[in-house]
Coordinates of C-alpha atoms and ligand atoms in Angstrom, one line a residue:
Chain A
X1 CA -8.0 22.1 13.6
X2 CA -9.1 19.0 15.4
X3 CA -6.8 16.8 17.5
X4 CA -7.1 14.0 15.0
X5 CA -5.9 16.1 12.1
X6 CA -3.1 17.6 14.1
X7 CA -1.9 14.2 15.3
X8 CA -2.1 12.6 11.9
X9 CA -0.2 15.4 10.2
X10 CA 2.5 15.1 12.8
X11 CA 2.8 11.3 12.5
X12 CA 2.6 10.9 8.8
X13 CA 5.1 12.9 6.7
X14 CA 5.2 12.1 3.0
X15 CA 8.3 13.4 1.4
X16 CA 9.0 14.2 -2.2
X17 CA 12.8 14.8 -2.8
X18 CA 13.8 17.1 -5.6
X19 CA 17.3 17.4 -6.9
X20 CA 17.5 21.0 -8.2
X21 CA 21.0 20.9 -9.5
X22 CA 22.8 19.5 -6.5
X23 CA 26.1 17.7 -6.7
X24 CA 24.3 14.5 -5.4
X25 CA 26.0 14.7 -2.0
X26 CA 22.9 15.8 -0.3
X27 CA 20.8 13.2 -2.0
X28 CA 23.0 10.5 -0.8
X29 CA 22.6 11.8 2.7
X30 CA 18.8 11.9 2.3
X31 CA 19.1 8.3 1.2
X32 CA 21.2 7.5 4.2
X33 CA 18.6 8.8 6.5
X34 CA 16.2 6.2 5.1
X35 CA 18.6 3.3 5.5
X36 CA 18.7 0.9 8.5
X37 CA 21.0 3.0 10.7
X38 CA 18.7 6.0 10.8
X39 CA 15.4 4.7 9.4
X40 CA 13.3 7.8 8.9
X41 CA 10.3 5.5 8.5
X42 CA 10.0 5.1 12.2
X43 CA 8.9 8.7 12.4
X44 CA 6.3 8.1 9.8
X45 CA 8.3 9.5 6.9
X46 CA 7.6 7.9 3.5
X47 CA 9.2 8.8 0.2
X48 CA 6.5 9.1 -2.3
X49 CA 6.8 9.0 -6.1
X50 CA 4.5 11.9 -7.0
X51 CA 4.3 15.5 -5.8
X52 CA 0.5 15.2 -5.6
X53 CA 0.9 12.8 -2.7
X54 CA 3.5 14.7 -0.8
X55 CA 3.4 16.9 2.3
X56 CA 7.0 18.0 2.3
X57 CA 9.2 19.0 -0.6
X58 CA 12.9 18.2 0.1
X59 CA 15.0 20.4 -2.1
X60 CA 18.6 19.8 -2.5
X61 CA 21.0 21.9 -4.6
X62 CA 20.9 25.5 -5.8
X63 CA 18.1 26.3 -8.2
X64 CA 20.0 27.3 -11.4
X65 CA 18.4 28.7 -14.5
X66 CA 17.6 25.2 -15.8
X67 CA 15.8 23.8 -12.7
X68 CA 14.2 27.0 -11.4
X69 CA 11.1 26.6 -13.6
X70 CA 10.8 22.8 -12.9
X71 CA 11.1 23.5 -9.1
X72 CA 8.3 26.0 -9.2
X73 CA 6.1 23.7 -11.2
X74 CA 6.6 20.8 -8.8
X75 CA 5.8 23.1 -5.9
X76 CA 2.6 24.2 -7.6
X77 CA 1.6 20.6 -8.1
X78 CA 1.6 19.8 -4.4
X79 CA -1.6 20.0 -2.4
X80 CA -2.0 22.2 0.7
X81 CA -0.8 22.1 3.4
X82 CA 2.7 21.9 1.9
X83 CA 6.1 22.5 3.4
X84 CA 9.4 23.0 1.8
X85 CA 12.7 22.0 3.3
X86 CA 16.0 23.2 1.8
X87 CA 18.7 20.7 2.4
X88 CA 22.4 21.6 2.2
X89 CA 24.5 24.7 1.8
X90 CA 23.6 25.0 -1.9
X91 CA 19.9 25.1 -1.3
X92 CA 20.4 27.7 1.5
X93 CA 22.4 30.2 -0.6
X94 CA 24.2 28.7 -3.6
X95 CA 27.0 27.3 -1.4
X96 CA 30.1 26.2 -3.4
X97 CA 28.3 27.2 -6.6
X98 CA 28.2 30.8 -5.5
X99 CA 29.4 33.0 -8.3
X100 CA 28.6 30.7 -11.2
X101 CA 27.1 32.3 -14.2
X102 CA 23.8 30.5 -14.0
X103 CA 23.2 30.5 -10.2
X104 CA 23.7 32.9 -7.4
X105 CA 20.9 32.5 -4.9
X106 CA 19.3 29.9 -2.7
X107 CA 16.0 28.0 -3.2
X108 CA 14.1 30.5 -1.1
X109 CA 14.2 33.0 -4.0
X110 CA 12.2 30.6 -6.1
X111 CA 9.7 29.1 -3.7
X112 CA 8.9 29.8 0.0
X113 CA 11.0 27.7 2.3
X114 CA 9.9 26.6 5.7
X115 CA 13.0 25.1 7.1
X116 CA 16.7 25.3 6.3
X117 CA 19.1 22.4 7.1
X118 CA 22.7 23.6 6.7
X119 CA 25.7 21.5 6.0
X120 CA 27.6 20.4 3.0
X121 CA 26.2 17.8 3.0
X122 CA 24.1 17.8 6.2
X123 CA 24.4 14.6 8.2
X124 CA 21.4 12.3 8.3
X125 CA 20.9 13.1 11.9
X126 CA 20.5 16.8 10.9
X127 CA 18.0 15.9 8.3
X128 CA 15.9 13.8 10.8
X129 CA 16.3 16.6 13.3
X130 CA 15.0 19.0 10.7
X131 CA 12.0 16.9 9.8
X132 CA 11.1 16.4 13.5
X133 CA 11.4 20.1 14.1
X134 CA 9.2 20.8 11.1
X135 CA 6.3 18.9 12.6
X136 CA 6.8 20.3 16.0
X137 CA 8.6 17.5 17.7
X138 CA 11.9 18.4 19.4
X139 CA 14.1 15.4 19.1
X140 CA 16.5 16.0 22.0
X141 CA 13.8 17.0 24.5
X142 CA 11.1 14.5 24.0
X143 CA 11.0 12.0 21.3
X144 CA 14.4 10.5 20.9
X145 CA 14.8 10.2 24.6
X146 CA 12.0 7.7 24.7
X147 CA 13.2 4.1 24.1
X148 CA 10.5 3.5 21.6
X149 CA 12.1 5.5 18.8
X150 CA 14.7 2.9 18.3
X151 CA 18.3 2.2 19.1
X152 CA 20.0 5.1 17.2
X153 CA 19.5 8.5 18.8
X154 CA 21.3 11.5 17.8
X155 CA 23.6 11.8 20.8
X156 CA 24.4 8.1 21.0
X157 CA 25.6 8.0 17.5
X158 CA 27.8 11.1 17.8
X159 CA 29.5 9.5 20.8
X160 CA 30.1 6.3 18.9
X161 CA 31.8 8.1 16.0
X162 CA 34.5 9.6 18.1
Chain B
X1 CA -33.3 -8.0 5.8
X2 CA -33.6 -7.4 9.5
X3 CA -31.5 -5.2 11.8
X4 CA -29.1 -7.9 12.9
X5 CA -28.2 -8.5 9.3
X6 CA -27.5 -4.8 8.7
X7 CA -25.2 -4.7 11.7
X8 CA -23.5 -7.9 10.4
X9 CA -22.8 -6.4 7.0
X10 CA -21.7 -3.0 8.2
X11 CA -19.9 -3.8 11.5
X12 CA -18.9 -7.3 12.2
X13 CA -17.9 -9.5 10.4
X14 CA -18.6 -7.1 7.5
X15 CA -17.2 -3.8 6.4
X16 CA -15.8 -2.3 9.6
X17 CA -14.0 -5.5 10.5
X18 CA -12.4 -5.8 7.1
X19 CA -11.4 -2.1 7.0
X20 CA -9.8 -2.6 10.4
X21 CA -8.1 -5.7 9.1
X22 CA -6.9 -3.7 6.1
X23 CA -5.2 -1.1 8.3
X24 CA -3.6 -3.9 10.4
X25 CA -2.4 -5.5 7.1
X26 CA -0.8 -2.3 5.9
X27 CA 1.0 -1.9 9.2
X28 CA 2.2 -5.5 9.1
X29 CA 3.3 -5.0 5.5
X30 CA 5.4 -2.0 6.4
X31 CA 6.8 -3.7 9.5
X32 CA 7.7 -6.9 7.7
X33 CA 9.3 -5.0 4.8
X34 CA 11.3 -2.9 7.3
X35 CA 12.4 -6.0 9.3
X36 CA 13.5 -7.8 6.2
X37 CA 15.6 -4.8 5.2
X38 CA 17.2 -4.5 8.6
X39 CA 15.1 -1.5 9.7
X40 CA 12.4 -1.3 12.4
X41 CA 9.6 0.4 10.5
X42 CA 7.0 2.9 11.9
X43 CA 7.4 3.4 15.6
X44 CA 5.8 6.7 16.7
X45 CA 2.1 6.5 15.8
X46 CA 0.5 4.4 18.4
X47 CA 2.2 1.4 20.2
X48 CA 4.9 0.2 17.8
X49 CA 3.5 2.3 15.1
X50 CA 0.3 0.3 14.7
X51 CA -1.7 3.5 14.0
X52 CA 0.6 4.5 11.1
X53 CA -1.9 3.6 8.4
X54 CA -4.6 5.3 10.3
X55 CA -2.5 8.5 10.6
X56 CA -1.8 8.3 6.9
X57 CA -5.5 7.9 6.1
X58 CA -6.6 10.8 8.2
X59 CA -3.8 13.1 7.1
X60 CA -4.8 12.4 3.5
X61 CA -8.4 13.2 4.1
X62 CA -7.5 16.6 5.6
X63 CA -5.5 17.7 2.6
X64 CA -6.4 19.9 -0.3
X65 CA -8.1 18.1 -3.2
X66 CA -6.6 18.8 -6.6
X67 CA -8.5 18.0 -9.7
X68 CA -6.4 18.2 -12.8
X69 CA -7.6 20.6 -15.5
X70 CA -8.1 18.1 -18.3
X71 CA -9.3 15.2 -16.2
X72 CA -12.7 13.6 -16.5
X73 CA -14.1 15.3 -13.4
X74 CA -17.0 12.9 -12.9
X75 CA -15.0 9.7 -12.9
X76 CA -12.0 11.3 -11.1
X77 CA -14.1 12.5 -8.2
X78 CA -16.7 9.8 -7.9
X79 CA -14.6 6.8 -9.0
X80 CA -12.7 6.1 -5.8
X81 CA -15.7 5.1 -3.7
X82 CA -16.8 2.7 -6.4
X83 CA -13.2 1.4 -6.6
X84 CA -13.4 0.9 -2.8
X85 CA -16.8 -0.8 -3.1
X86 CA -15.5 -3.7 -5.2
X87 CA -13.4 -5.5 -2.6
X88 CA -15.7 -4.3 0.2
X89 CA -18.7 -6.1 -1.4
X90 CA -16.5 -9.1 -2.2
X91 CA -15.7 -9.6 1.5
X92 CA -19.3 -10.2 2.6
X93 CA -19.2 -13.5 0.7
X94 CA -16.4 -14.8 2.8
X95 CA -17.2 -16.8 6.0
X96 CA -15.6 -15.3 9.0
X97 CA -17.5 -16.7 12.0
X98 CA -19.1 -20.0 11.4
X99 CA -19.1 -21.9 8.2
X100 CA -21.6 -19.6 6.5
X101 CA -20.9 -16.1 5.1
X102 CA -23.3 -13.3 5.8
X103 CA -24.5 -13.5 2.2
X104 CA -24.1 -16.7 0.2
X105 CA -25.7 -17.8 -3.0
X106 CA -25.0 -20.8 -5.2
X107 CA -23.1 -18.5 -7.6
X108 CA -20.7 -16.7 -5.3
X109 CA -17.6 -17.4 -7.3
X110 CA -19.0 -15.9 -10.5
X111 CA -19.6 -12.7 -8.5
X112 CA -16.1 -12.8 -7.0
X113 CA -14.7 -13.1 -10.5
X114 CA -16.8 -10.0 -11.5
X115 CA -15.5 -8.1 -8.4
X116 CA -11.9 -8.9 -9.4
X117 CA -12.4 -7.8 -13.0
X118 CA -14.4 -4.7 -11.8
X119 CA -11.6 -3.5 -9.5
X120 CA -9.1 -3.7 -12.4
X121 CA -11.6 -1.9 -14.7
X122 CA -12.1 0.8 -12.1
X123 CA -8.3 1.3 -11.7
X124 CA -8.1 1.7 -15.5
X125 CA -11.0 4.2 -15.6
X126 CA -9.5 6.2 -12.7
X127 CA -6.1 6.3 -14.4
X128 CA -7.6 7.4 -17.8
X129 CA -9.8 9.9 -16.1
X130 CA -6.9 11.7 -14.5
X131 CA -5.4 12.2 -18.0
X132 CA -1.8 12.3 -16.9
X133 CA 1.1 11.1 -19.0
X134 CA 2.3 8.6 -16.3
X135 CA -1.2 7.4 -15.7
X136 CA -1.8 6.7 -19.4
X137 CA 1.4 4.7 -19.7
X138 CA 0.5 2.9 -16.5
X139 CA -3.0 1.9 -17.7
X140 CA -1.5 0.4 -20.9
X141 CA 0.7 -1.7 -18.7
X142 CA -2.2 -2.5 -16.3
X143 CA -4.4 -3.8 -19.2
X144 CA -1.6 -5.9 -20.6
X145 CA -0.8 -7.4 -17.2
X146 CA -4.5 -8.0 -16.6
X147 CA -4.8 -9.8 -19.9
X148 CA -2.0 -12.1 -18.9
X149 CA -2.9 -12.9 -15.3
X150 CA -6.7 -13.2 -15.6
X151 CA -6.9 -16.6 -17.1
X152 CA -4.6 -18.4 -14.7
X153 CA -6.3 -16.6 -11.8
X154 CA -9.7 -17.7 -13.1
X155 CA -8.7 -21.3 -13.6
X156 CA -7.0 -21.4 -10.2
X157 CA -10.2 -20.2 -8.6
X158 CA -12.3 -22.7 -10.5
X159 CA -10.2 -25.8 -9.5
X160 CA -11.3 -25.8 -5.8
X161 CA -14.8 -25.2 -6.9
X162 CA -14.6 -28.3 -9.1
X163 CA -13.1 -30.2 -6.2
X164 CA -15.9 -29.2 -3.9
X165 CA -18.6 -29.5 -6.6
X166 CA -19.9 -26.2 -5.5
X167 CA -19.8 -22.6 -6.7
X168 CA -20.5 -20.9 -3.3
X169 CA -17.6 -20.0 -1.1
X170 CA -19.5 -21.1 2.0
X171 CA -20.1 -24.4 0.3
X172 CA -16.4 -24.7 -0.6
X173 CA -15.4 -24.0 3.0
X174 CA -17.9 -26.6 4.3
X175 CA -16.4 -29.2 2.0
X176 CA -13.1 -28.6 3.6
X177 CA -14.0 -29.4 7.2
X178 CA -12.4 -32.4 8.8
X179 CA -9.0 -31.2 7.6
X180 CA -9.8 -32.0 4.0
X181 CA -8.1 -28.8 2.8
X182 CA -7.9 -28.2 -0.9
X183 CA -4.3 -27.1 -0.7
X184 CA -3.5 -30.8 -0.6
X185 CA -5.9 -31.6 -3.4
X186 CA -5.0 -28.7 -5.8
X187 CA -1.5 -27.6 -4.7
X188 CA -0.6 -26.2 -8.2
X189 CA -3.8 -24.2 -8.2
X190 CA -2.9 -22.7 -4.9
X191 CA 0.5 -21.7 -6.1
X192 CA -0.9 -20.2 -9.3
X193 CA -3.5 -18.3 -7.2
X194 CA -0.8 -16.7 -5.0
X195 CA 1.3 -15.7 -8.0
X196 CA -1.7 -14.3 -9.9
X197 CA -2.9 -12.4 -6.8
X198 CA 0.5 -10.7 -6.6
X199 CA -0.2 -9.5 -10.1
X200 CA -3.7 -8.5 -9.2
X201 CA -2.4 -6.5 -6.3
X202 CA 0.3 -4.8 -8.4
X203 CA 2.9 -5.9 -5.9
X204 CA 6.5 -6.9 -6.8
X205 CA 7.6 -8.8 -8.8
X206 CA 4.5 -7.6 -10.8
X207 CA 4.4 -4.0 -9.8
X208 CA 4.8 -3.1 -13.5
X209 CA 1.8 -0.7 -13.6
X210 CA 3.1 1.5 -10.7
X211 CA 6.8 1.0 -11.1
X212 CA 8.1 3.8 -8.9
X213 CA 11.4 4.3 -10.6
X214 CA 9.9 4.3 -14.1
X215 CA 6.5 6.0 -14.2
X216 CA 6.2 8.0 -10.9
X217 CA 3.3 6.5 -9.0
X218 CA 1.6 4.8 -11.9
X219 CA -2.1 5.4 -12.4
X220 CA -2.3 7.0 -9.0
X221 CA 0.1 9.9 -9.9
X222 CA -2.6 12.6 -10.2
X223 CA -4.6 11.7 -7.1
X224 CA -4.3 13.7 -3.9
X225 CA -6.1 14.0 -0.6
X226 CA -9.4 12.1 -0.2
X227 CA -9.5 10.2 -3.5
X228 CA -5.9 9.0 -2.7
X229 CA -6.9 8.0 0.8
X230 CA -9.7 5.8 -0.7
X231 CA -7.4 4.4 -3.3
X232 CA -4.7 3.5 -0.8
X233 CA -7.3 2.0 1.5
X234 CA -8.8 0.0 -1.3
X235 CA -5.3 -1.4 -2.1
X236 CA -5.0 -2.7 1.5
X237 CA -8.5 -4.0 1.5
X238 CA -7.8 -5.9 -1.8
X239 CA -4.8 -7.4 0.0
X240 CA -7.0 -8.6 2.8
X241 CA -9.7 -9.7 0.4
X242 CA -7.4 -11.8 -1.7
X243 CA -5.7 -13.4 1.3
X244 CA -9.1 -14.2 2.8
X245 CA -10.2 -15.7 -0.5
X246 CA -7.1 -17.8 -0.7
X247 CA -7.6 -18.9 2.9
X248 CA -11.2 -19.8 2.2
X249 CA -10.7 -21.6 -1.1
X250 CA -7.5 -23.5 -0.3
X251 CA -6.8 -23.6 3.4
X252 CA -10.3 -24.3 4.7
X253 CA -11.2 -20.8 5.8
X254 CA -12.9 -21.0 9.2
X255 CA -12.8 -24.8 9.3
X256 CA -9.8 -26.0 11.4
X257 CA -8.1 -29.3 11.8
X258 CA -9.0 -29.7 15.5
X259 CA -11.5 -28.3 18.0
X260 CA -14.3 -28.4 15.4
X261 CA -17.1 -29.4 17.8
X262 CA -16.8 -27.6 21.1
X263 CA -20.0 -26.2 22.3
X264 CA -18.8 -23.0 24.0
X265 CA -16.9 -20.3 22.1
X266 CA -17.3 -22.1 18.8
X267 CA -17.5 -18.7 16.9
X268 CA -14.3 -17.5 18.5
X269 CA -12.5 -20.6 17.4
X270 CA -13.8 -20.1 13.9
X271 CA -12.6 -16.5 13.9
X272 CA -9.2 -17.5 15.3
X273 CA -8.7 -20.1 12.5
X274 CA -9.7 -17.6 9.9
X275 CA -7.4 -14.9 11.2
X276 CA -4.4 -17.3 11.6
X277 CA -4.8 -18.4 7.9
X278 CA -5.4 -14.9 6.6
X279 CA -2.3 -13.6 8.4
X280 CA -0.2 -16.6 7.3
X281 CA -1.0 -15.9 3.6
X282 CA -0.5 -12.2 4.2
X283 CA 3.0 -12.8 5.6
X284 CA 3.8 -15.1 2.7
X285 CA 2.8 -12.3 0.2
X286 CA 4.8 -9.7 2.2
X287 CA 7.9 -11.8 2.2
X288 CA 7.6 -12.6 -1.5
X289 CA 7.0 -9.0 -2.4
X290 CA 10.0 -7.7 -0.4
X291 CA 12.4 -10.4 -1.6
X292 CA 11.8 -10.1 -5.3
X293 CA 12.6 -7.4 -7.9
X294 CA 10.4 -6.2 -10.6
X295 CA 10.2 -8.2 -13.9
X296 CA 9.7 -6.6 -17.3
X297 CA 6.3 -6.5 -18.8
X298 CA 7.2 -9.0 -21.5
X299 CA 8.7 -11.4 -18.9
X300 CA 5.5 -11.2 -16.9
X301 CA 3.3 -11.9 -19.9
X302 CA 5.6 -14.8 -20.8
X303 CA 5.4 -16.2 -17.3
X304 CA 1.6 -16.1 -17.2
X305 CA 0.9 -17.2 -20.7
X306 CA 3.5 -19.9 -21.2
X307 CA 4.0 -21.3 -17.6
X308 CA 1.1 -20.5 -15.3
X309 CA -1.8 -20.9 -17.8
X310 CA -0.7 -24.5 -18.8
X311 CA -0.1 -25.3 -15.2
X312 CA -3.5 -24.2 -14.1
X313 CA -5.1 -26.0 -17.0
X314 CA -3.2 -29.1 -16.0
X315 CA -4.5 -28.7 -12.4
X316 CA -8.0 -28.3 -13.6
X317 CA -7.7 -31.5 -15.7
X318 CA -6.3 -33.4 -12.8
X319 CA -9.1 -32.3 -10.5
X320 CA -11.8 -33.2 -13.0
X321 CA -10.2 -36.7 -13.5
X322 CA -9.9 -37.3 -9.8
X323 CA -13.5 -36.4 -9.0
Ligands
LIG1 S1 25.4 21.4 -0.2 FE1 27.3 20.4 -0.6 S2 26.8 18.2 -0.8 FE2 24.9 19.4 -0.9 S3 24.6 19.7 -3.1 FE3 25.7 21.4 -2.4 S4 27.8 21.0 -2.8 FE4 26.7 19.0 -2.9

C-alpha cells in the first residue's frame, strides 16, 4: 500500500452508525462525541448517510432477532476495506439484555467486529480513543499530546470532571 | 491551439487551479460550519486540517467499487467524469488573470446556461442509473427543484448581460472596470442569483434532493469509491464555479476598484481581486447554508415561483428601461 493511501485512510474516517436494538444510550454518547466539546471531526471523522460511503460501521446495541438480518445487510452493502466497531456492553455481549428471549449474544456473532468499546454507555472519550486506535493512532502517546488536536484531551477532561 | 494555451487550460488558470480551489473551498466550508457550531473542524490532516478534502478524495479512490446489480452499468460507471466535466469546462470561460478568459466567445453565457442545465441533467441520470429507492425519490425532488429555480437563475444571469450589452463573460467583466460593478446596478438580480445558486448546489435551505434525515444521501446513495470521489469533487467544483460566476457577473471579477493600471505585477493584482471576491461569496454561501434549516419542497417551489421569478423579471425590466 502506498504512503498516500495509508495516510488518507488514517486521516479520513467516514462512519455509518447503526442502532441494532440499543436503548439509545450509546447513540447519545456517539452524538456527544460529535458535539463541540469532543468534536470528532478534527480527527477526520464524518458521519455519512449511506453505508456505501462508509469506512467504519459503528454498531450499538445487541443484535436481536429483528435487527440481525438488517445488520448483516448493511454490512454487506459497505465497500472494502470496511471496519466494524461495537460500541457498548450490549454490542459486546448482550449486556443488560442478556437472557432475553430474543437476544443472547453480541454483535460479533452476526458480523466480524474489529474493535470493541466497552461501557454502558461508553464515554465519548472512549469512543474517540477507540476510533483513533482503529486507525493506528494511539491518543495518549502521540496525537492528543500535540497542541494541534484542540483543547480537550482525554486526560485534561477527566481531571476537570473531578 | 499552441502549447501555452494547453498549459493554460490544463494547469493555470484552468483545470488544476480550479480543482485546487475546490479542495480549499471544501476545507473552508467544513471549517466555517464547525466554527459557527462552536467546534474547530478538521485538525489532523495537514496544517489545521487543510488537507482533509484531499485525504477524503484519495481514500475514496482507494476503496472497492460497488456497482448495484440492477443499475444501468454504462451510465453508472462512466457518468461521473461527464458530471465532473460540466463545471470544469464552465470555469475556462471565467477570467482569472487579466480581463480576458482563456476562451471567450460572444455567446459565453448561453454555454454557461447549458453547463448549469447539463450538470443537473447528469445528476438526474446518475441517480436514475443507480436504481436505488432513495435515489429515485431524490431525483423526483431534484427535477421539481430544478423546474422551480431555473427561471429565476436564468433571468438573474441575463440581467448583468443586458446591463453590459454583451453576452460574453469577459465582456461583462470589462464593462465593470472603473468600479462600475453590476451589484450596484442590478442588486435584486444578485440576490436572486445567490439564492438560486444555493438551490443549484443543493445546499441548505434547498438541500431537498439530498436531505440526510429523510432519504439517506439522496441520489448519491448508491455511489461508492471512485465515482463517489468524482461526484464529491464535482460538488465542490460547482461551488467554486458558481461563486466565480457570481463574482464575475456582479462584483467585477478581476476588475478592482483601485490599482487598475500598475505596470508591474498587474496579473497578480487581477488574481488577488478575483480570489478575494470568490472567497467573499463563498463565505456568504457557507454562512447562509449553516444558519438555515431545510424548507419543504412545496415551500421552495412557492418561494421560487411566486417571489423570486417576479423579482427577477422586475429586475430585468428595470435594467432594460435604464439602459
Ligand atoms: S450498552 Fe448500555 S447504554 Fe449502550 S445500548 Fe446497551 S444498555 Fe444502552
